[in-house]
Backbone as numpy.savetxt, mean C-alpha at the origin, in Angstrom:
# Nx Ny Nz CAx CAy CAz Cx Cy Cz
1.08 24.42 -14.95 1.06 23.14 -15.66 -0.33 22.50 -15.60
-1.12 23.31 -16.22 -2.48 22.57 -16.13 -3.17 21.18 -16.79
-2.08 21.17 -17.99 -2.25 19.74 -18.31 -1.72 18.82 -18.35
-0.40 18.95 -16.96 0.42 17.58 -16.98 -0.68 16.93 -15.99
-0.21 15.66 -16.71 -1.13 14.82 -16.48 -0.09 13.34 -15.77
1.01 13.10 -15.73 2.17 12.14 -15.03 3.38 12.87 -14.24
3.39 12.60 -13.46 5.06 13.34 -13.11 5.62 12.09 -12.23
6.97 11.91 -12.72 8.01 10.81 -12.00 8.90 11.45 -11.59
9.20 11.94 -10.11 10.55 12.14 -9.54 10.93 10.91 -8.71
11.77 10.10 -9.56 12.11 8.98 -7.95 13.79 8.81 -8.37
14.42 9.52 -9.16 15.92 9.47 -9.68 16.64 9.20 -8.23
15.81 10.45 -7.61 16.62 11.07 -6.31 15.56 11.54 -5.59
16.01 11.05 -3.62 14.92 11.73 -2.87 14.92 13.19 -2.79
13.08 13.61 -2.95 12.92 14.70 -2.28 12.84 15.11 -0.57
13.59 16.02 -0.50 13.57 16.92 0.82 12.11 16.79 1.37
12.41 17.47 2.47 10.87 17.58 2.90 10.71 19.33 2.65
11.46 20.32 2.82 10.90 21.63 2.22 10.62 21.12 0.53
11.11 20.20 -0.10 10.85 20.23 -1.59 9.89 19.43 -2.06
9.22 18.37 -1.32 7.77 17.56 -1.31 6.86 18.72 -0.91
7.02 19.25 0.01 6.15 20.08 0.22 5.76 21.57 -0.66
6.70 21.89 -1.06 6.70 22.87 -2.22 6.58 22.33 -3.45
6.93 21.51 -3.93 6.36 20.52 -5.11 4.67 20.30 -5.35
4.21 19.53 -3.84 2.95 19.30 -3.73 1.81 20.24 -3.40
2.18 21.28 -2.53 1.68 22.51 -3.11 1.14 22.85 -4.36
2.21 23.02 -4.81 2.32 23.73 -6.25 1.63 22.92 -7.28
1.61 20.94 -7.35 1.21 20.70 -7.65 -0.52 20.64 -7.84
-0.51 20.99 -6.44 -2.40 20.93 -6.03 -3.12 21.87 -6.66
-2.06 23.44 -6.61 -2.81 24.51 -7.10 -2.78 24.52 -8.54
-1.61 23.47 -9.13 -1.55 24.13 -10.72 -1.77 22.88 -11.42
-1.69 21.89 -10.93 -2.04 20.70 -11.86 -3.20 19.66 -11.41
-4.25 19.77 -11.21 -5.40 19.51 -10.71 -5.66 18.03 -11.09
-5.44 18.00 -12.31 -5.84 16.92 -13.41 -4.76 16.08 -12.98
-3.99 15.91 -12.44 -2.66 14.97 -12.39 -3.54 13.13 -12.09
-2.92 12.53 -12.64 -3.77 10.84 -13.20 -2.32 10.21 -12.23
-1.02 10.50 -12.53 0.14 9.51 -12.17 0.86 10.32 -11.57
1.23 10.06 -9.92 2.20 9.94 -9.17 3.55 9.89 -8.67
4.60 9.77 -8.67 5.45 8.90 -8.62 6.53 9.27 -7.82
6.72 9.37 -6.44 7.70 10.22 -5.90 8.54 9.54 -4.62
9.66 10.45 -4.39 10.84 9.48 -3.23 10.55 10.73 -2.10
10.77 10.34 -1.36 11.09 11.13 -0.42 12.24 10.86 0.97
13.16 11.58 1.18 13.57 11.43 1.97 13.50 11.14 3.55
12.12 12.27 3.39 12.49 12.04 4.80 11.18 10.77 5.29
10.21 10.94 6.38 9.69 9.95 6.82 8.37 10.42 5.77
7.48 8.83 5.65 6.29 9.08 4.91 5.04 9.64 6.45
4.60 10.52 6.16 3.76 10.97 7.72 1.80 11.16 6.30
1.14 11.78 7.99 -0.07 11.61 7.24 -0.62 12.30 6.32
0.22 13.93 7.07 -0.09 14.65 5.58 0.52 14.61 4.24
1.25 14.18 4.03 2.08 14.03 2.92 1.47 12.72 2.12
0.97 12.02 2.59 0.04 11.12 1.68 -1.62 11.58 1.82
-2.00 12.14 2.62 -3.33 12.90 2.63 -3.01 14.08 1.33
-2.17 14.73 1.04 -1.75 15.43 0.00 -1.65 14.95 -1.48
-0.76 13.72 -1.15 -0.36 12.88 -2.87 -1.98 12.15 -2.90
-3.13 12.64 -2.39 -3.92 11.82 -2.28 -5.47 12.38 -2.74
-4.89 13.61 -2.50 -5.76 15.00 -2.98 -5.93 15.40 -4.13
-5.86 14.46 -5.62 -6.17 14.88 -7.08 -7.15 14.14 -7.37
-8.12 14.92 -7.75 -9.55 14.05 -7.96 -9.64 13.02 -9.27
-8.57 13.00 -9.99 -8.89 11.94 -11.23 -7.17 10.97 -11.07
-6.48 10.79 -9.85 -5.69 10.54 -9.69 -5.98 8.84 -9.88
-5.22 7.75 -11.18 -5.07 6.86 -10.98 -4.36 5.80 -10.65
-2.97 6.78 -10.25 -1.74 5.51 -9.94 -0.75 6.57 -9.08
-0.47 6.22 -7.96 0.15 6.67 -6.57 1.55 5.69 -6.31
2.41 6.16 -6.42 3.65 5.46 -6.13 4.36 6.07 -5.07
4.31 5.74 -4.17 5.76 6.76 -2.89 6.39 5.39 -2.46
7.99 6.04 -2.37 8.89 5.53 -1.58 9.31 6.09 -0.70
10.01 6.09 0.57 10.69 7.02 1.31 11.95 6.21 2.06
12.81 6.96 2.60 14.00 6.36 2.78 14.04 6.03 4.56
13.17 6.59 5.25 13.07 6.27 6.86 11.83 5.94 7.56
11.11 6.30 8.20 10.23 5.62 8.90 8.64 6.10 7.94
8.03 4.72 8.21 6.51 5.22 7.91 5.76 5.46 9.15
5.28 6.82 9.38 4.51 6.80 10.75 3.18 6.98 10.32
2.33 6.73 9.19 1.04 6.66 9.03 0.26 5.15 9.80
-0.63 5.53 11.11 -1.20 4.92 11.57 -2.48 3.75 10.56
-2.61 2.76 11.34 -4.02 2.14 10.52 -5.17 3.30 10.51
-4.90 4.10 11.45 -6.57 4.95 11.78 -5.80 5.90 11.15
-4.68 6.43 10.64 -5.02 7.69 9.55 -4.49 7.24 8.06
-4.34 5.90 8.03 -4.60 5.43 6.55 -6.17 5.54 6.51
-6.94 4.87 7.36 -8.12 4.58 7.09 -9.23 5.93 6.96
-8.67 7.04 7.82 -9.26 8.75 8.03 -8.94 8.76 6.26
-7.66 9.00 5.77 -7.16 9.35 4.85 -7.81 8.49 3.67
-7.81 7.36 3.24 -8.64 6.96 2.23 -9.75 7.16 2.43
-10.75 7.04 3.73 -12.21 7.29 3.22 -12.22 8.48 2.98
-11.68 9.60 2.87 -12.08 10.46 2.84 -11.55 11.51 1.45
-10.22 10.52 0.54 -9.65 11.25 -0.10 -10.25 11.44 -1.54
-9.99 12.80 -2.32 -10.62 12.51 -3.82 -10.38 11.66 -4.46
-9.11 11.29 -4.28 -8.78 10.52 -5.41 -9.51 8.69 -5.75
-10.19 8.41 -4.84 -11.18 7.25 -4.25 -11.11 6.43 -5.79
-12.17 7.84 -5.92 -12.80 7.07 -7.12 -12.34 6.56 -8.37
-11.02 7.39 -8.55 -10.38 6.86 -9.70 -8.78 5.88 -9.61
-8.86 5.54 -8.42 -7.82 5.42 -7.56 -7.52 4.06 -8.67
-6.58 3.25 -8.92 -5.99 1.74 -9.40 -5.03 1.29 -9.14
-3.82 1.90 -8.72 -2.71 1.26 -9.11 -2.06 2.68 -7.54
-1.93 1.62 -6.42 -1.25 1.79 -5.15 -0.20 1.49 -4.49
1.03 2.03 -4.66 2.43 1.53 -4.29 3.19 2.33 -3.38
3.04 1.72 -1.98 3.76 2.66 -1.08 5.28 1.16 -0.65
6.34 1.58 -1.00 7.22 1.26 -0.95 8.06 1.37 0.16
8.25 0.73 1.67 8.86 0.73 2.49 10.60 0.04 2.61
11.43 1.11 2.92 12.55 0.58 2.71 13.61 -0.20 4.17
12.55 -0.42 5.26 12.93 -1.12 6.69 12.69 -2.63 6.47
13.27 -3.40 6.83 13.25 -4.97 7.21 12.41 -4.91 9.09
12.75 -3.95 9.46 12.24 -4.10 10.93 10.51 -4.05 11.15
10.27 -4.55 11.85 8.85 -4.79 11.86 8.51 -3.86 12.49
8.97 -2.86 13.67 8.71 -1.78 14.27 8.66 -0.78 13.61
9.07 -0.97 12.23 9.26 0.30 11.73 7.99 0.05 10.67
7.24 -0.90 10.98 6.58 -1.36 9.70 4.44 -1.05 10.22
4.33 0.40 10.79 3.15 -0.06 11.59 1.45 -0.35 11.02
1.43 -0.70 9.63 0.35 -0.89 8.73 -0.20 -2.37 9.29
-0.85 -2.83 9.27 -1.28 -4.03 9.77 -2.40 -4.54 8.80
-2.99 -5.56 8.86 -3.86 -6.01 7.67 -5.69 -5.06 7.90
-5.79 -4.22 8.90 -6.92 -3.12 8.97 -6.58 -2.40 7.26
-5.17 -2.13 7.66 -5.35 -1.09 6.31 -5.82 -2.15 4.99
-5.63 -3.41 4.68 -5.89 -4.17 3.81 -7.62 -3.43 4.07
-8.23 -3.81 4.80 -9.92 -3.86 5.06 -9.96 -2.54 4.84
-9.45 -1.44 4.90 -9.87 0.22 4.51 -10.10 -0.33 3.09
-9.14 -0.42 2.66 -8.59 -0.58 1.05 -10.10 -1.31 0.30
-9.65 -2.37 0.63 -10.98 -3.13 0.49 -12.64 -2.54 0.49
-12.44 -1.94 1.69 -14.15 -0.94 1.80 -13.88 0.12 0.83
-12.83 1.22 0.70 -12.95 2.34 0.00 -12.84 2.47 -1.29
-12.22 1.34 -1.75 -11.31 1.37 -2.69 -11.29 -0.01 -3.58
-12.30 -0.50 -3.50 -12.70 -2.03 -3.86 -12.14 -2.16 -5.43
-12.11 -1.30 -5.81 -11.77 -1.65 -7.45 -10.30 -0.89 -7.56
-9.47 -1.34 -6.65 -8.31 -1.12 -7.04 -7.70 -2.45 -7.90
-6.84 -2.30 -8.16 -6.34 -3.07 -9.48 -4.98 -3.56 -9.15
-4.15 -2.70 -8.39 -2.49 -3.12 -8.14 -2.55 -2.61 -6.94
-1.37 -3.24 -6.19 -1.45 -2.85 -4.63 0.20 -3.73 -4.56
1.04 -2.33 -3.82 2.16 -2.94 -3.19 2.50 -2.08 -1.93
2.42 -3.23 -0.81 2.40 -2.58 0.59 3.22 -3.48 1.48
3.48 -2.93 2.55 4.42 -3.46 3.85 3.11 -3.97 4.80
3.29 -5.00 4.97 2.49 -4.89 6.31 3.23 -5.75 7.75
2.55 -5.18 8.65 2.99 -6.07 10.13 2.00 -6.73 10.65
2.50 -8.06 10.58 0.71 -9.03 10.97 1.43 -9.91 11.57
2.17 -9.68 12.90 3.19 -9.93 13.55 1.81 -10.85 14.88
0.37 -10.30 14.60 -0.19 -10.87 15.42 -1.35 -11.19 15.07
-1.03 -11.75 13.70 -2.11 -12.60 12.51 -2.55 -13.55 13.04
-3.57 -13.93 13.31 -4.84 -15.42 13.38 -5.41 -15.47 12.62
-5.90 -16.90 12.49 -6.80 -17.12 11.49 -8.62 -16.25 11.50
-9.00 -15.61 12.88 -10.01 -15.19 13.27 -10.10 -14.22 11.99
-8.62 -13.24 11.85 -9.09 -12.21 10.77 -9.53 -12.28 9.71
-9.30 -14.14 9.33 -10.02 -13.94 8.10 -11.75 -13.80 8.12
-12.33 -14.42 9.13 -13.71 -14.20 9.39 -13.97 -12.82 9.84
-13.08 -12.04 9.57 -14.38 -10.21 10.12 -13.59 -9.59 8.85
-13.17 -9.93 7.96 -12.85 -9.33 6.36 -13.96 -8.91 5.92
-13.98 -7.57 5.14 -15.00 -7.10 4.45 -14.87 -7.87 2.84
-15.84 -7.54 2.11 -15.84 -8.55 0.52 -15.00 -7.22 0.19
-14.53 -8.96 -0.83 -12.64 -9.16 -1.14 -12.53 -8.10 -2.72
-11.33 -7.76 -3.02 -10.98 -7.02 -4.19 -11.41 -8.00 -5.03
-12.35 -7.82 -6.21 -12.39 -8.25 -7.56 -11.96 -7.59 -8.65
-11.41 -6.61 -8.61 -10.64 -6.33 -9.94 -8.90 -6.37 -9.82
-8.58 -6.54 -8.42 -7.15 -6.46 -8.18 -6.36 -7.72 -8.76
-5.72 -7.65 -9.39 -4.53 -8.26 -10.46 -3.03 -8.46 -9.85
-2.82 -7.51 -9.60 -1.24 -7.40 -8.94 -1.03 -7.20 -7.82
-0.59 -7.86 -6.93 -0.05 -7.91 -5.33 1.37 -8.42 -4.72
2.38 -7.29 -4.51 3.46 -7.37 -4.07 2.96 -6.46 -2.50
3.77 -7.49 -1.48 3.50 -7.23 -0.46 5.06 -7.77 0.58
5.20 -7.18 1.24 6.21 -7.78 2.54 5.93 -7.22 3.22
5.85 -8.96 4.50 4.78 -9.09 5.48 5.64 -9.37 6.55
5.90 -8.74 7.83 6.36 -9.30 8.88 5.48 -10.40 9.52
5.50 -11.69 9.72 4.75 -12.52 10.19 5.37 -13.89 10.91
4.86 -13.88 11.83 5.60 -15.99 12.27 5.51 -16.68 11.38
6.45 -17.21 11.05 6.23 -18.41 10.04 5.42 -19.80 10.08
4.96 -19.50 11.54 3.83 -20.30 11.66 2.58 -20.18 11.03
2.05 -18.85 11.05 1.28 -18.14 10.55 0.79 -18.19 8.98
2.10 -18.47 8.22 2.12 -18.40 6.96 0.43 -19.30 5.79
0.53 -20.48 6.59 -1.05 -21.14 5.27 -2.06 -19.80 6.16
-2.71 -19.74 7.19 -3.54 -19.02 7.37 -3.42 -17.41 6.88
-2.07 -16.74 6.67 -2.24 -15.58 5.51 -2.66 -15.88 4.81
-1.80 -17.15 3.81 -2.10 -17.41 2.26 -3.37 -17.64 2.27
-4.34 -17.76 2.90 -5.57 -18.32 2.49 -6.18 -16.78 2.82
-5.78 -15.88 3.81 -6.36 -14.70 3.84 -6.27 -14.03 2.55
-4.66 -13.77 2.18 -4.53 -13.19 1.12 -5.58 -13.53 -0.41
-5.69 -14.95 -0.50 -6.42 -15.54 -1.50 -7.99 -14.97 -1.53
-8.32 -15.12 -0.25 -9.57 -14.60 0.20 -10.34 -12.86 -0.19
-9.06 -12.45 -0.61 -9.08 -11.05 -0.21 -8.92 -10.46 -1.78
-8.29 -11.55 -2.06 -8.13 -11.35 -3.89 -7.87 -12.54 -4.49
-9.11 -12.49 -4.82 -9.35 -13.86 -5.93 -9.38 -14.31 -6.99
-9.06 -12.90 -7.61 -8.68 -12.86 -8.82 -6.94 -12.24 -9.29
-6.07 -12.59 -8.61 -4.94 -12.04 -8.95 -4.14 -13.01 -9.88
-3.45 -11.97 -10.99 -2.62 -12.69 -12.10 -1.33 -12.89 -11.61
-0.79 -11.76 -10.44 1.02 -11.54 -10.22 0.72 -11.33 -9.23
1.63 -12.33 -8.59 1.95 -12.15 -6.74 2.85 -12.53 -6.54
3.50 -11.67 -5.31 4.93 -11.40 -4.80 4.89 -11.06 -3.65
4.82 -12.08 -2.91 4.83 -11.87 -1.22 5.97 -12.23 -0.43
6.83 -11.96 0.03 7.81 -11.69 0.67 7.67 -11.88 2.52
7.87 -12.92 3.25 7.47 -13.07 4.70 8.48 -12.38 5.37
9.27 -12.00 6.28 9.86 -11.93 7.52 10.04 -12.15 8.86
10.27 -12.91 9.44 9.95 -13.34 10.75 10.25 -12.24 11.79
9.83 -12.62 13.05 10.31 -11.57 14.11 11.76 -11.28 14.06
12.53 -12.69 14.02 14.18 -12.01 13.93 14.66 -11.72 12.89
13.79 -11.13 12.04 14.54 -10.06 10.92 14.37 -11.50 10.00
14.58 -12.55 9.41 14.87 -13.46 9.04 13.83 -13.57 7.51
14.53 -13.76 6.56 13.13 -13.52 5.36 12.74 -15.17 5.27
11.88 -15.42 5.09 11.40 -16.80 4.44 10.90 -16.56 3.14
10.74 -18.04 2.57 10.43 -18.01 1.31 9.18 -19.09 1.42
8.22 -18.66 0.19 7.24 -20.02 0.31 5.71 -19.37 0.09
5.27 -17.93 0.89 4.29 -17.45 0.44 3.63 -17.46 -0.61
4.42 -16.91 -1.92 3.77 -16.59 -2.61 3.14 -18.16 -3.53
4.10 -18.97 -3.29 3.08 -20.41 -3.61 2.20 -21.15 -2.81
2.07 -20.58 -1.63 1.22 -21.02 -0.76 0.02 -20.09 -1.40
-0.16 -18.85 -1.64 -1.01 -18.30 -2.00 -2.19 -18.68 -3.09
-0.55 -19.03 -4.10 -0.95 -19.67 -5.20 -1.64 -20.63 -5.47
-1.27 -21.83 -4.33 -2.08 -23.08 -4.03 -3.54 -22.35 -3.34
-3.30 -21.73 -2.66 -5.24 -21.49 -2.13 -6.11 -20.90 -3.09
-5.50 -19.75 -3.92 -6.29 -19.69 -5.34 -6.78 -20.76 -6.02
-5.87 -21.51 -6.47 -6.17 -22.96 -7.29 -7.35 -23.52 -6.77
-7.39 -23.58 -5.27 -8.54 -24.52 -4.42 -9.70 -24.28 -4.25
């Protein structure tokens, strides 16, 4: 299939012998692949996104998976600086399906990979755990996404915490049209309110 250029499996999760034989197969025979789009059953780990990550004109990455994400901040961050798809990268959606914050171990570093490697990404929907957010992080942020537009995010965080995200988040993208931020507290508990808090620090 040398000139598919999109593939969507998310009807139904893939196996892990069938991500892996899929993505294989994809690497060797469809080079050119631009769009993404896949479930997986079992846990999202590092090679399996070091893989969906490996098409050099790749512009839109979608994974979901149905159990744990064990990709560290330090092999998100190994893994984007280093992947082909960098340069043509836009449109980033890793879809976590846990409410638990333990299960959630991305933290706002991976925001700052993103940011350094990947500055002209455009859409971004991620989990994060900033379960031990201060305001300090907003002062060691690298310069913020300017072309990013779309940001859906759920954030494990104190709800204390919440204006000093929103002003991170704002900080970080200053130009966004659609935002959808979603809080959680330590006891599982969702709040509401982010995404107009956000909204208000843009405005300001």
């Amino acid at each position: 299939m040398p000139d598919l250029r999109s593939l969507d499996i998310t009807e139904g999760p893939l196996g892990k012998a069938e991500a892996n034989a899929l993505l294989h197969h994809l690497l060797t025979s469809s080079p050119s692949l631009e769009a993404l789009a896949l479930v997986f059953q079992q846990d999202l780990n590092p090679v399996l996104l070091q893989q969906c990550l490996a098409f050099g004109q790749l512009h839109s990455l979608s994974l979901a998976w149905r159990t744990n994400n064990n990709v560290t901040d330090a092999d998100f961050s190994r893994i984007i600086s280093s992947s082909p798809a960098v340069p043509t990268l836009r449109l980033l959606r890793l879809k976590h399906p846990s409410q638990g914050m333990w299960m959630v171990p991305l933290t706002v570093a991976s925001i700052f990979s993103l940011a350094t490697y990947v500055p002209h990404l455009e859409s971004l929907t991620l989990s994060l755990n900033a379960v031990s957010f201060n305001s300090k992080v907003i002062r060691s942020r690298p310069p913020p996404f300017q072309s990013m537009r779309h940001l859906s995010v759920t954030v494990h965080l104190p709800q204390p915490a919440s204006d000093s995200f929103a002003r991170f988040i704002a900080s970080m993208c200053p130009n966004l049209q659609t935002i959808d931020i979603v809080g959680v507290a330590p006891n599982s508990e969702v709040f509401v309110g982010l995404t107009e808090l956000v909204q208000n620090s843009l405005a300001n």
